[in-house]
Short mmCIF file of C-alpha atoms in Angstrom, two decimals:
data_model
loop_
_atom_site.label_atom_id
_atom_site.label_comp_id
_atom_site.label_asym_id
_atom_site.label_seq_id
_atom_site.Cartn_x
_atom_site.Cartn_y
_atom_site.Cartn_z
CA UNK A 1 -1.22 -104.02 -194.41
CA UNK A 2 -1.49 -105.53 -197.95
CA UNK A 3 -1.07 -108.75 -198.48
CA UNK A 4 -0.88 -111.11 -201.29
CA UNK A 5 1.07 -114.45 -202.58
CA UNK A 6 4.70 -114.96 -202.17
CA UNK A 7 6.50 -115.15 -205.92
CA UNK A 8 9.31 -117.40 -207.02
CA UNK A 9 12.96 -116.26 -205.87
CA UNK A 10 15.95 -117.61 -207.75
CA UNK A 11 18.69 -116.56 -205.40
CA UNK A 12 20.36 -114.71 -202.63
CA UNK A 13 21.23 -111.33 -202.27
CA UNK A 14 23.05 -110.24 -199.35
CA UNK A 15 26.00 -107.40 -198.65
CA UNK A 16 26.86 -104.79 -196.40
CA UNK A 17 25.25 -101.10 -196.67
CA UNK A 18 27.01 -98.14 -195.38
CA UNK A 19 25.47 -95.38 -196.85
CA UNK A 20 23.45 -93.30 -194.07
CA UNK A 21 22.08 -90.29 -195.81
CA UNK A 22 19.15 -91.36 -198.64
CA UNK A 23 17.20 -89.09 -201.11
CA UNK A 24 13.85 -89.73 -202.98
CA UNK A 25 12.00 -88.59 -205.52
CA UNK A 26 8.68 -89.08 -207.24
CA UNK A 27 7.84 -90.77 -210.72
CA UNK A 28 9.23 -92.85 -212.64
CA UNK A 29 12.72 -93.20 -213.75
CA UNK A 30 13.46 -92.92 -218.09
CA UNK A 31 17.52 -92.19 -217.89
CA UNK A 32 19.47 -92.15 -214.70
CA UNK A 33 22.21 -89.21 -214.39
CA UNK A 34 22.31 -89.50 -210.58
CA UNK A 35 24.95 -90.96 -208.60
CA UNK A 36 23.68 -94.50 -208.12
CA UNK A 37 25.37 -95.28 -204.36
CA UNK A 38 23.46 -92.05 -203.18
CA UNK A 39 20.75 -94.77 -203.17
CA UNK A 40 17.77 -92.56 -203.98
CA UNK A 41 14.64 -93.84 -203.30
CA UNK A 42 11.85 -93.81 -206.01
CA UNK A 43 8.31 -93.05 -204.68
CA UNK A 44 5.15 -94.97 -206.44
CA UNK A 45 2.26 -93.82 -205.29
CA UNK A 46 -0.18 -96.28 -204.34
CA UNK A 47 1.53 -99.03 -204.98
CA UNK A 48 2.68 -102.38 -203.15
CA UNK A 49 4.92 -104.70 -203.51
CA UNK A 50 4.06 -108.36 -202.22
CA UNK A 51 7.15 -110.01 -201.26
CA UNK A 52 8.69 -112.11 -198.17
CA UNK A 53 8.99 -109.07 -195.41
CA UNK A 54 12.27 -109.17 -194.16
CA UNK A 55 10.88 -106.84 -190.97
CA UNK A 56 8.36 -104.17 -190.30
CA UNK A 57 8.81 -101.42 -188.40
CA UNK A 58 6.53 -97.88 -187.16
CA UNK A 59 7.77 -95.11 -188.54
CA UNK A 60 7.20 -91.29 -188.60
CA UNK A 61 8.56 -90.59 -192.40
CA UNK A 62 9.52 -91.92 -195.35
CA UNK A 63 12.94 -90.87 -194.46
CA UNK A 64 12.69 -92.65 -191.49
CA UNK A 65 11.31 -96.14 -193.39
CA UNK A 66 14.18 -95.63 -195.76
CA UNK A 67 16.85 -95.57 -193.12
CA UNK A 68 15.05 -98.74 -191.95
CA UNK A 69 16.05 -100.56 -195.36
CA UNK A 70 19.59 -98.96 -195.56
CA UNK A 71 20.70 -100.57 -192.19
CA UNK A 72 19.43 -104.18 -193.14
CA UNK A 73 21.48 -105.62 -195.40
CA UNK A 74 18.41 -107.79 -196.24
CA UNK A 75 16.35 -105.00 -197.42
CA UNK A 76 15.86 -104.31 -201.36
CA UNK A 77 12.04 -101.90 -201.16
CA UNK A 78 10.10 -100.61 -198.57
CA UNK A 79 6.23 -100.36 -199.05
CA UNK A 80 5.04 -97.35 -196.35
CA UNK A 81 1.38 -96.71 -195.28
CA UNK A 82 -0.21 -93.85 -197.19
CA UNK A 83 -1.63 -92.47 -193.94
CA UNK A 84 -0.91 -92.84 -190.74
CA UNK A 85 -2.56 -94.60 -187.98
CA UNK A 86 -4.52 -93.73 -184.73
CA UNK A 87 -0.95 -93.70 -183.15
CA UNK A 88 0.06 -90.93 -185.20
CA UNK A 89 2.58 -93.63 -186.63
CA UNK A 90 3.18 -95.06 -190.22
CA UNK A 91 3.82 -98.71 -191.23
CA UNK A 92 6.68 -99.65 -193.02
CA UNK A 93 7.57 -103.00 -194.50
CA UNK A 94 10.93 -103.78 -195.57
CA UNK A 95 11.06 -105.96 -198.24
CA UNK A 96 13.01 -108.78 -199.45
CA UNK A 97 13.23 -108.16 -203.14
CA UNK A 98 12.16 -105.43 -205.58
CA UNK A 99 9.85 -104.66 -208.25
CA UNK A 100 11.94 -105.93 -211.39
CA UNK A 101 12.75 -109.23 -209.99
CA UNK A 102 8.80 -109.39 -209.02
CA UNK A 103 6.96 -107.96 -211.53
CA UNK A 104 3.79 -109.64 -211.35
CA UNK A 105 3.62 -108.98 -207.02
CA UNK A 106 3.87 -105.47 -208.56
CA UNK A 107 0.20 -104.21 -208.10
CA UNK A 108 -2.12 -101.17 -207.46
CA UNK A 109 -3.96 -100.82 -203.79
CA UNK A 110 -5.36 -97.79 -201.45
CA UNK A 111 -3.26 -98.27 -198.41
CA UNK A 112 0.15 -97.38 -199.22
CA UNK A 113 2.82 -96.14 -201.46
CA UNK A 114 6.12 -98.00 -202.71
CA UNK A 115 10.03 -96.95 -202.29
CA UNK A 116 11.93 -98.89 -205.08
CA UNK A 117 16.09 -97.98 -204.46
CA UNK A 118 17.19 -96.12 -207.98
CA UNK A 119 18.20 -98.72 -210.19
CA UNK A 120 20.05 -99.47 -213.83
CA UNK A 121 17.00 -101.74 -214.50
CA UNK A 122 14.16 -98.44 -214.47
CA UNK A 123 15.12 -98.14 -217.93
CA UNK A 124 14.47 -101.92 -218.86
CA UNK A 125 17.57 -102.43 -220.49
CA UNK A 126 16.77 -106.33 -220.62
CA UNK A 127 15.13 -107.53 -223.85
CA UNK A 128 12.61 -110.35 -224.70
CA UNK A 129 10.91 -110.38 -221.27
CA UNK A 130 14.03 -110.96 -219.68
CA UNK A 131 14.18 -110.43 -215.69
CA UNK A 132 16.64 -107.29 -214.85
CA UNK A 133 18.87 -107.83 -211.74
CA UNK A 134 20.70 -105.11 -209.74
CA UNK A 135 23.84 -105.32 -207.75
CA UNK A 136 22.87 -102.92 -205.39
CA UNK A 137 26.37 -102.73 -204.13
CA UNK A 138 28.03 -101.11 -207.07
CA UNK A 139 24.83 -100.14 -209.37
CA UNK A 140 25.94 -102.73 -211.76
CA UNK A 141 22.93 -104.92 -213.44
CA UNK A 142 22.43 -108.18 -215.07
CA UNK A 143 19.85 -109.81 -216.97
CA UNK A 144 18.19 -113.22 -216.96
CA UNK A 145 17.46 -114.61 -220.16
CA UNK A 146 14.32 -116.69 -221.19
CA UNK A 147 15.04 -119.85 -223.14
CA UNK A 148 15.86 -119.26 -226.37
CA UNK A 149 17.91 -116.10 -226.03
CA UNK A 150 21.48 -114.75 -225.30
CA UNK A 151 23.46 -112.33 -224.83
CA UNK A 152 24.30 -109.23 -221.97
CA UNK A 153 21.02 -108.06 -222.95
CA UNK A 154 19.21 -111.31 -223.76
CA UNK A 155 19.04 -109.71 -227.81
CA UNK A 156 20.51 -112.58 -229.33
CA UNK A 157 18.11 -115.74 -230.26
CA UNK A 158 19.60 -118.76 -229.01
CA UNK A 159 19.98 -121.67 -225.83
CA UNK A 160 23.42 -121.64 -224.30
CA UNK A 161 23.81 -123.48 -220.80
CA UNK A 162 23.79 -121.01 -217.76
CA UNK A 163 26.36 -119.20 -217.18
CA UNK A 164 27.28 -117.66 -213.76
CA UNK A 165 28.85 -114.62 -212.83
CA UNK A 166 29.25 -114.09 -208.42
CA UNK A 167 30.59 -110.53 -207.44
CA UNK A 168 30.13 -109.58 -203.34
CA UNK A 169 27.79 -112.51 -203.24
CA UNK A 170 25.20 -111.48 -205.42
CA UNK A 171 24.93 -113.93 -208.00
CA UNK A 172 24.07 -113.18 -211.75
CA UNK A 173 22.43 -115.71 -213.97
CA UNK A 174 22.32 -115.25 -217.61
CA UNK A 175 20.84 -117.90 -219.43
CA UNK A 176 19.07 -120.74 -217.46
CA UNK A 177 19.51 -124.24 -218.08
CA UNK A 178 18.88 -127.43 -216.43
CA UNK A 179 22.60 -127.84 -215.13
CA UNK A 180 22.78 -127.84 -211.26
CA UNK A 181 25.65 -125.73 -210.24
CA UNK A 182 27.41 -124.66 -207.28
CA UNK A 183 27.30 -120.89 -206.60
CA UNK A 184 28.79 -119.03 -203.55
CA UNK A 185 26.30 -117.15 -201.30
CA UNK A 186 27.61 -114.59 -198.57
CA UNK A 187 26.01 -115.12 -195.13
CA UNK A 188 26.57 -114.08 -191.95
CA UNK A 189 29.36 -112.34 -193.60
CA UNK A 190 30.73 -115.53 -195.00
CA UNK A 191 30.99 -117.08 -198.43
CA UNK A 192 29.35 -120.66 -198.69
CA UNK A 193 29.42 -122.35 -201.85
CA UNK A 194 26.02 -125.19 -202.27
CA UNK A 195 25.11 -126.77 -204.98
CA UNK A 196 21.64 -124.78 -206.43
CA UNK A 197 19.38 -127.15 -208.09
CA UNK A 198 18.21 -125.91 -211.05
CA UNK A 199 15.58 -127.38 -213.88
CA UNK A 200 12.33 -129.17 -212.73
CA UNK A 201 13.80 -132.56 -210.71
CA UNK A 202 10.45 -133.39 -209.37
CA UNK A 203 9.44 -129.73 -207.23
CA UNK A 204 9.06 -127.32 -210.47
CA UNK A 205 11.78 -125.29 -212.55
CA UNK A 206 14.62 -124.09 -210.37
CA UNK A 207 16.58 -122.59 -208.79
CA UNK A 208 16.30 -124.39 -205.10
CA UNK A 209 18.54 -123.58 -202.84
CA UNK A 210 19.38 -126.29 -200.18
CA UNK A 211 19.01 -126.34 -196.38
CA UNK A 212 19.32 -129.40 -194.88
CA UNK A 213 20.10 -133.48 -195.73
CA UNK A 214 18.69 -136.09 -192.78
CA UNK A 215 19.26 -139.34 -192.68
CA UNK A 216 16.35 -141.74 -191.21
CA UNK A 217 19.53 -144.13 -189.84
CA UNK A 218 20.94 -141.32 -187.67
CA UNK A 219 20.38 -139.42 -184.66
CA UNK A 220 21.19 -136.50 -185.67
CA UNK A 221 18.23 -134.54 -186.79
CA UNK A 222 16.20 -136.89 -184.33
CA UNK A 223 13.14 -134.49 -183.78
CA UNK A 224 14.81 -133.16 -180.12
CA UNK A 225 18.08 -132.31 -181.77
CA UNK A 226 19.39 -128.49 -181.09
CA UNK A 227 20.04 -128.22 -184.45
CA UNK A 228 16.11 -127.75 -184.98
CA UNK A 229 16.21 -124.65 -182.11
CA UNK A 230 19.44 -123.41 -183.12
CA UNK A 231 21.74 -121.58 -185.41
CA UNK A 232 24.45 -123.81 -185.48
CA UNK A 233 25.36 -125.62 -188.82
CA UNK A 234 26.46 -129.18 -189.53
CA UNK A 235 29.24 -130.29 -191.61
CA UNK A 236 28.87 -127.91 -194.48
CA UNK A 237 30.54 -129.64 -197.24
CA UNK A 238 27.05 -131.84 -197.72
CA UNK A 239 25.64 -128.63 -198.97
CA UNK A 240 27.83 -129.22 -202.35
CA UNK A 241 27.16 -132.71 -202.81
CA UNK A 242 23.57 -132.49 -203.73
CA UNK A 243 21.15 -135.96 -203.33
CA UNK A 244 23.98 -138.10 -201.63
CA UNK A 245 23.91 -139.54 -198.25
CA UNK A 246 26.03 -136.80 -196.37
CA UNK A 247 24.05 -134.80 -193.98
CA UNK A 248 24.18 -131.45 -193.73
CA UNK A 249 22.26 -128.42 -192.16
CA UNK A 250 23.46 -125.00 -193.65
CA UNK A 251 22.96 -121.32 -193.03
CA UNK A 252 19.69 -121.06 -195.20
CA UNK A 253 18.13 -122.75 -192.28
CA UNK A 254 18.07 -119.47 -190.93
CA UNK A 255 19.28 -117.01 -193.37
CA UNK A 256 17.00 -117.52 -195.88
CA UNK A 257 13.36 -116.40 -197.13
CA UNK A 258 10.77 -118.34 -199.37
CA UNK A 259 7.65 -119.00 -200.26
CA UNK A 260 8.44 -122.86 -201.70
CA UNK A 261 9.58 -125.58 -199.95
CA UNK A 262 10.72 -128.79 -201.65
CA UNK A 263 10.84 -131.65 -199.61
CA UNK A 264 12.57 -134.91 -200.81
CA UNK A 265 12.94 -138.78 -199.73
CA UNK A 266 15.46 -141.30 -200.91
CA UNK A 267 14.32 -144.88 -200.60
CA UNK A 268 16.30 -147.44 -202.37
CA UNK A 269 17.63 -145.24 -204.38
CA UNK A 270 14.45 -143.91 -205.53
CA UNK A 271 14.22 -140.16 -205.19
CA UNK A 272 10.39 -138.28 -204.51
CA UNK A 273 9.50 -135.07 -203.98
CA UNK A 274 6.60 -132.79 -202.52
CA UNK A 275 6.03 -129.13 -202.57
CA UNK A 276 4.84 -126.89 -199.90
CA UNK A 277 4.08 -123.40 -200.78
CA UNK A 278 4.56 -121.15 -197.56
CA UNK A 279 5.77 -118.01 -197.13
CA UNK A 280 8.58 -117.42 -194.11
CA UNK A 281 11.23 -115.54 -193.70
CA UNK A 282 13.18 -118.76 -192.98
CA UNK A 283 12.77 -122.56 -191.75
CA UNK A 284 14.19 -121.31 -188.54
CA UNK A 285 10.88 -119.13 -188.25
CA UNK A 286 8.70 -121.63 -189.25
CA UNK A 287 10.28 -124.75 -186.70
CA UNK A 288 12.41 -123.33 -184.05
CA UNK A 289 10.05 -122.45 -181.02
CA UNK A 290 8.04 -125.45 -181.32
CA UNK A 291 4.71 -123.92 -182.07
CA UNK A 292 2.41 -126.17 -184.23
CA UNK A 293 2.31 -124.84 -188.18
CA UNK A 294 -0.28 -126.83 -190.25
CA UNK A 295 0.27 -126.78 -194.31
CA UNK A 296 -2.99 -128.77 -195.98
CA UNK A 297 -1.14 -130.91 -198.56
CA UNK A 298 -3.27 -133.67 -197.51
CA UNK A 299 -2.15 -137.75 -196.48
CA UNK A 300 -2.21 -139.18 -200.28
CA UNK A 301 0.42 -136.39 -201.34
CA UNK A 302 2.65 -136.89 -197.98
CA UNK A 303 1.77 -140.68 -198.73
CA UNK A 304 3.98 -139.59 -202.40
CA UNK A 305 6.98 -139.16 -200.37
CA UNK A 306 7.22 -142.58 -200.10
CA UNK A 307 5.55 -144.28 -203.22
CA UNK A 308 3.65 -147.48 -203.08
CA UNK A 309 4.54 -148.87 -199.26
CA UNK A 310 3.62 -145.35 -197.96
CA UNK A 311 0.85 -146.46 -194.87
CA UNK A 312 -0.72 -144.19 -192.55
CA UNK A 313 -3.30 -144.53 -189.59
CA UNK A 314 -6.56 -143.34 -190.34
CA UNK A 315 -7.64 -140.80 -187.86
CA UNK A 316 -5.76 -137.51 -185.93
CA UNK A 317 -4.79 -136.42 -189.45
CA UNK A 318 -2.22 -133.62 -188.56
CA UNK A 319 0.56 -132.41 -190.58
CA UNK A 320 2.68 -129.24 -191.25
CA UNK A 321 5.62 -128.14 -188.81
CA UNK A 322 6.07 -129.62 -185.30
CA UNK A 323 3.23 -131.79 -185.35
CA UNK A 324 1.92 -133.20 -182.07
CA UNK A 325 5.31 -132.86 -180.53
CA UNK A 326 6.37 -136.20 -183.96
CA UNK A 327 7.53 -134.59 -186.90
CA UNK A 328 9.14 -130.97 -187.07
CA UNK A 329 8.02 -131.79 -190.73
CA UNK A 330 5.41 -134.11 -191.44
CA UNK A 331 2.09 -136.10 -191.04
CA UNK A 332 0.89 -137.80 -187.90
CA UNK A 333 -1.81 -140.05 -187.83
CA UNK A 334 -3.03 -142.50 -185.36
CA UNK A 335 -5.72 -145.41 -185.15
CA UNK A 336 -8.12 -143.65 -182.55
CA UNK A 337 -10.26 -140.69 -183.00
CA UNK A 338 -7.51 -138.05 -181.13
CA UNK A 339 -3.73 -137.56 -181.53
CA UNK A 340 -2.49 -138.45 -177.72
CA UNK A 341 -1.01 -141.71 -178.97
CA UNK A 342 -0.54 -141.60 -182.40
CA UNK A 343 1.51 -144.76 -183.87
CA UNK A 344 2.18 -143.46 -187.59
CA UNK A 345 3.96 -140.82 -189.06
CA UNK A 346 5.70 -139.48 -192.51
CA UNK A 347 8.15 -136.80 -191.95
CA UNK A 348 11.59 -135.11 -191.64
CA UNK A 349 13.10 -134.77 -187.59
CA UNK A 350 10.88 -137.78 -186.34
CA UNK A 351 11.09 -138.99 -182.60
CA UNK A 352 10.44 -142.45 -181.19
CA UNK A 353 12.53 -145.46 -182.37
CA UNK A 354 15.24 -145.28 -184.29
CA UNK A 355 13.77 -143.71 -187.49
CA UNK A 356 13.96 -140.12 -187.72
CA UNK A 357 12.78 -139.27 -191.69
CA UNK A 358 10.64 -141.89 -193.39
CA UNK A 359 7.44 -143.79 -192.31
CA UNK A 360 6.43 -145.69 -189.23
CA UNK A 361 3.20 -147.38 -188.96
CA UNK A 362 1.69 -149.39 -186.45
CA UNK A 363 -1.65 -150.59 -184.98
CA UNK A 364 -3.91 -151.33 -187.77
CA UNK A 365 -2.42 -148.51 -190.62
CA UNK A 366 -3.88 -148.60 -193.65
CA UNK A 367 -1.19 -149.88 -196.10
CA UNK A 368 0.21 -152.39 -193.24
CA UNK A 369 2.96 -151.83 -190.92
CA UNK A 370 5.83 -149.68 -191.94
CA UNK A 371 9.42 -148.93 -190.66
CA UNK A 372 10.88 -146.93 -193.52
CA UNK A 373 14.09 -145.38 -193.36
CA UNK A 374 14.99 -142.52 -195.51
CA UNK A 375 17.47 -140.31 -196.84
CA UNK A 376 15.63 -136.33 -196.38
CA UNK A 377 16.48 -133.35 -198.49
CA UNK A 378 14.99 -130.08 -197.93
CA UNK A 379 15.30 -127.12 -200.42
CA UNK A 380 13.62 -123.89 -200.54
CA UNK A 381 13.02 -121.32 -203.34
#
């Protein structure tokens, strides 16, 4: 299957699809006279699409693959094997986005051909390089301007602060600023309103959307808490709040796909921030059967997290998602040559003691001992 980076995604796009009987047609689309909710299917021949998957499935047809995307509310494209396999079966990835939201994962390869749902934005009615987004609810569109332009089809020079428009969930943003905002996202059939951080605050330009807010103090997301397993949230109202003490642990947790997350500590009132760039189809995915995940950030940039007092052992070295049974996101470290005892750790769902996000160090660390407690924030984008 082809395979290539996850791109930046600004938001979430969820509703219901009911329509059971697709079409599709070859080439590309100059002026749509079609009726739009027939959701006709647009073949590209050799061509991917390199998004988050949101499933992949064997199929016999394209008609078959399409059906696949119909009845997941999740899907946007399909890419389908060109030929089939020793199985006499296609593959057939259903994907999270679509071409005009992720033009540059738009590319060229051998293996297999790409299904784009017929769309308003085929005819590039957004000017000045602006990004063309579908409601593929009612074939509505709207289009994202770049700095320095306005207007319903970004033709107008000038900056205006983003404005917001939410219909069915599927929210529409015009002109970006640096004004965090709370915006209502449908999932699991339910609107939430968070607060999306937008502009760069210390993990690159936004949007983020949040997931979860720990605090070291508490028990709650104390690294053998069910809320790490599970798909139960916690006291959603601290998803509006933003960088405040109020923990919180929304339905992104497991709703939600990315390829960035931003991870944040509060320490006496001082706010840092680290990126890791990973591609899942949530956190859930990535946390909730325990398995050991390793990311490659390295200690000085998990050290960041906690500025100047940040103090780590020197050997085991281990970091990424549940590691060595410490941190369900972190670094572990410890002062002999293996990780069976290890007595330091930076990270997010911590066991031992009483500090479950921050830094502990013991036993000869490297920066002296540490018992940091801090206030977590994890985003994705």
């Amino acid at each position: 299957m082809p395979s290539c980076p996850c791109p930046f995604i600004i938001g979430l796009f969820f509703f219901p699809v009911t329509e059971s009987n697709p079409v599709y047609r070859e080439g590309n689309l100059a002026s749509s006279t079609r009726t739009f909710l027939r959701r006709t299917f647009i073949k590209h021949e050799f061509q991917c699409l390199n998004v988050p998957l949101v499933g992949t499935v064997a199929v016999s047809d394209v008609f078959d693959c399409t059906l696949e995307c119909l009845s997941n509310p999740f899907c946007f494209s399909v890419n389908l094997a060109a030929f089939k396999g020793a199985h006499g079966k296609l593959w057939c990835e259903l994907l999270s986005s679509d071409k005009f939201r992720n033009s540059t994962e738009y590319k060229g390869n051998k293996s297999s051909h790409h299904f784009a749902i017929e769309s308003p934005c085929s005819s590039s009615p957004c000017q000045h390089e602006a990004t063309c987004v579908t409601n593929y609810r009612d074939g509505s569109f709207g289009c994202r301007c770049g700095k320095g332009f306005k207007g319903e089809y970004c033709a107008k020079k000038h900056f205006l602060p983003q404005t917001k428009m939410i219909t069915h969930g599927f929210l529409f943003v015009s002109n970006r600023s640096n004004a965090s905002q709370l915006v209502t996202l449908g999932l699991d059939s339910k609107p939430i309103t968070v607060l999306c951080q937008m502009g760069d605050f210390g993990c690159g330009d936004g949007g983020w959307t949040p997931v979860m807010k720990t605090d070291g103090k508490k028990a709650t997301f104390h690294y053998d808490s069910h809320y790490w397993s599970d798909k139960n949230q916690y006291n959603i109202p601290g998803g509006r709040t933003g960088f405040d003490s109020q923990e919180t642990k929304l339905p992104t947790y497991w709703n939600t796909p990315f390829s960035k997350i931003c991870l944040g500590m509060k320490i006496s009132g001082q706010l840092r921030f680290i990126v890791i760039n990973k591609q899942a189809n949530s956190l859930h995915s990535l946390i909730a059967d325990g398995t050991y995940r390793a990311t490659s950030l390295g200690r000085n940039k998990w050290k960041k997290l906690i500025g100047a007092q940040g103090s780590l052992q020197l050997n085991c070295n281990k970091e990424g998602f549940n590691a060595v049974g410490i941190a369900r996101i972190g670094y572990v470290a410890n002062q002999q040559n293996h990780c069976g005892s290890c007595n330091s750790r930076i990270g997010f769902g911590t066991r031992g003691g009483s500090n479950t996000c921050g830094n502990v160090a013991t036993l000869s660390p490297d920066n002296g001992d540490r018992n940091i407690k801090a206030m977590g924030y994890i985003l994705v984008q």
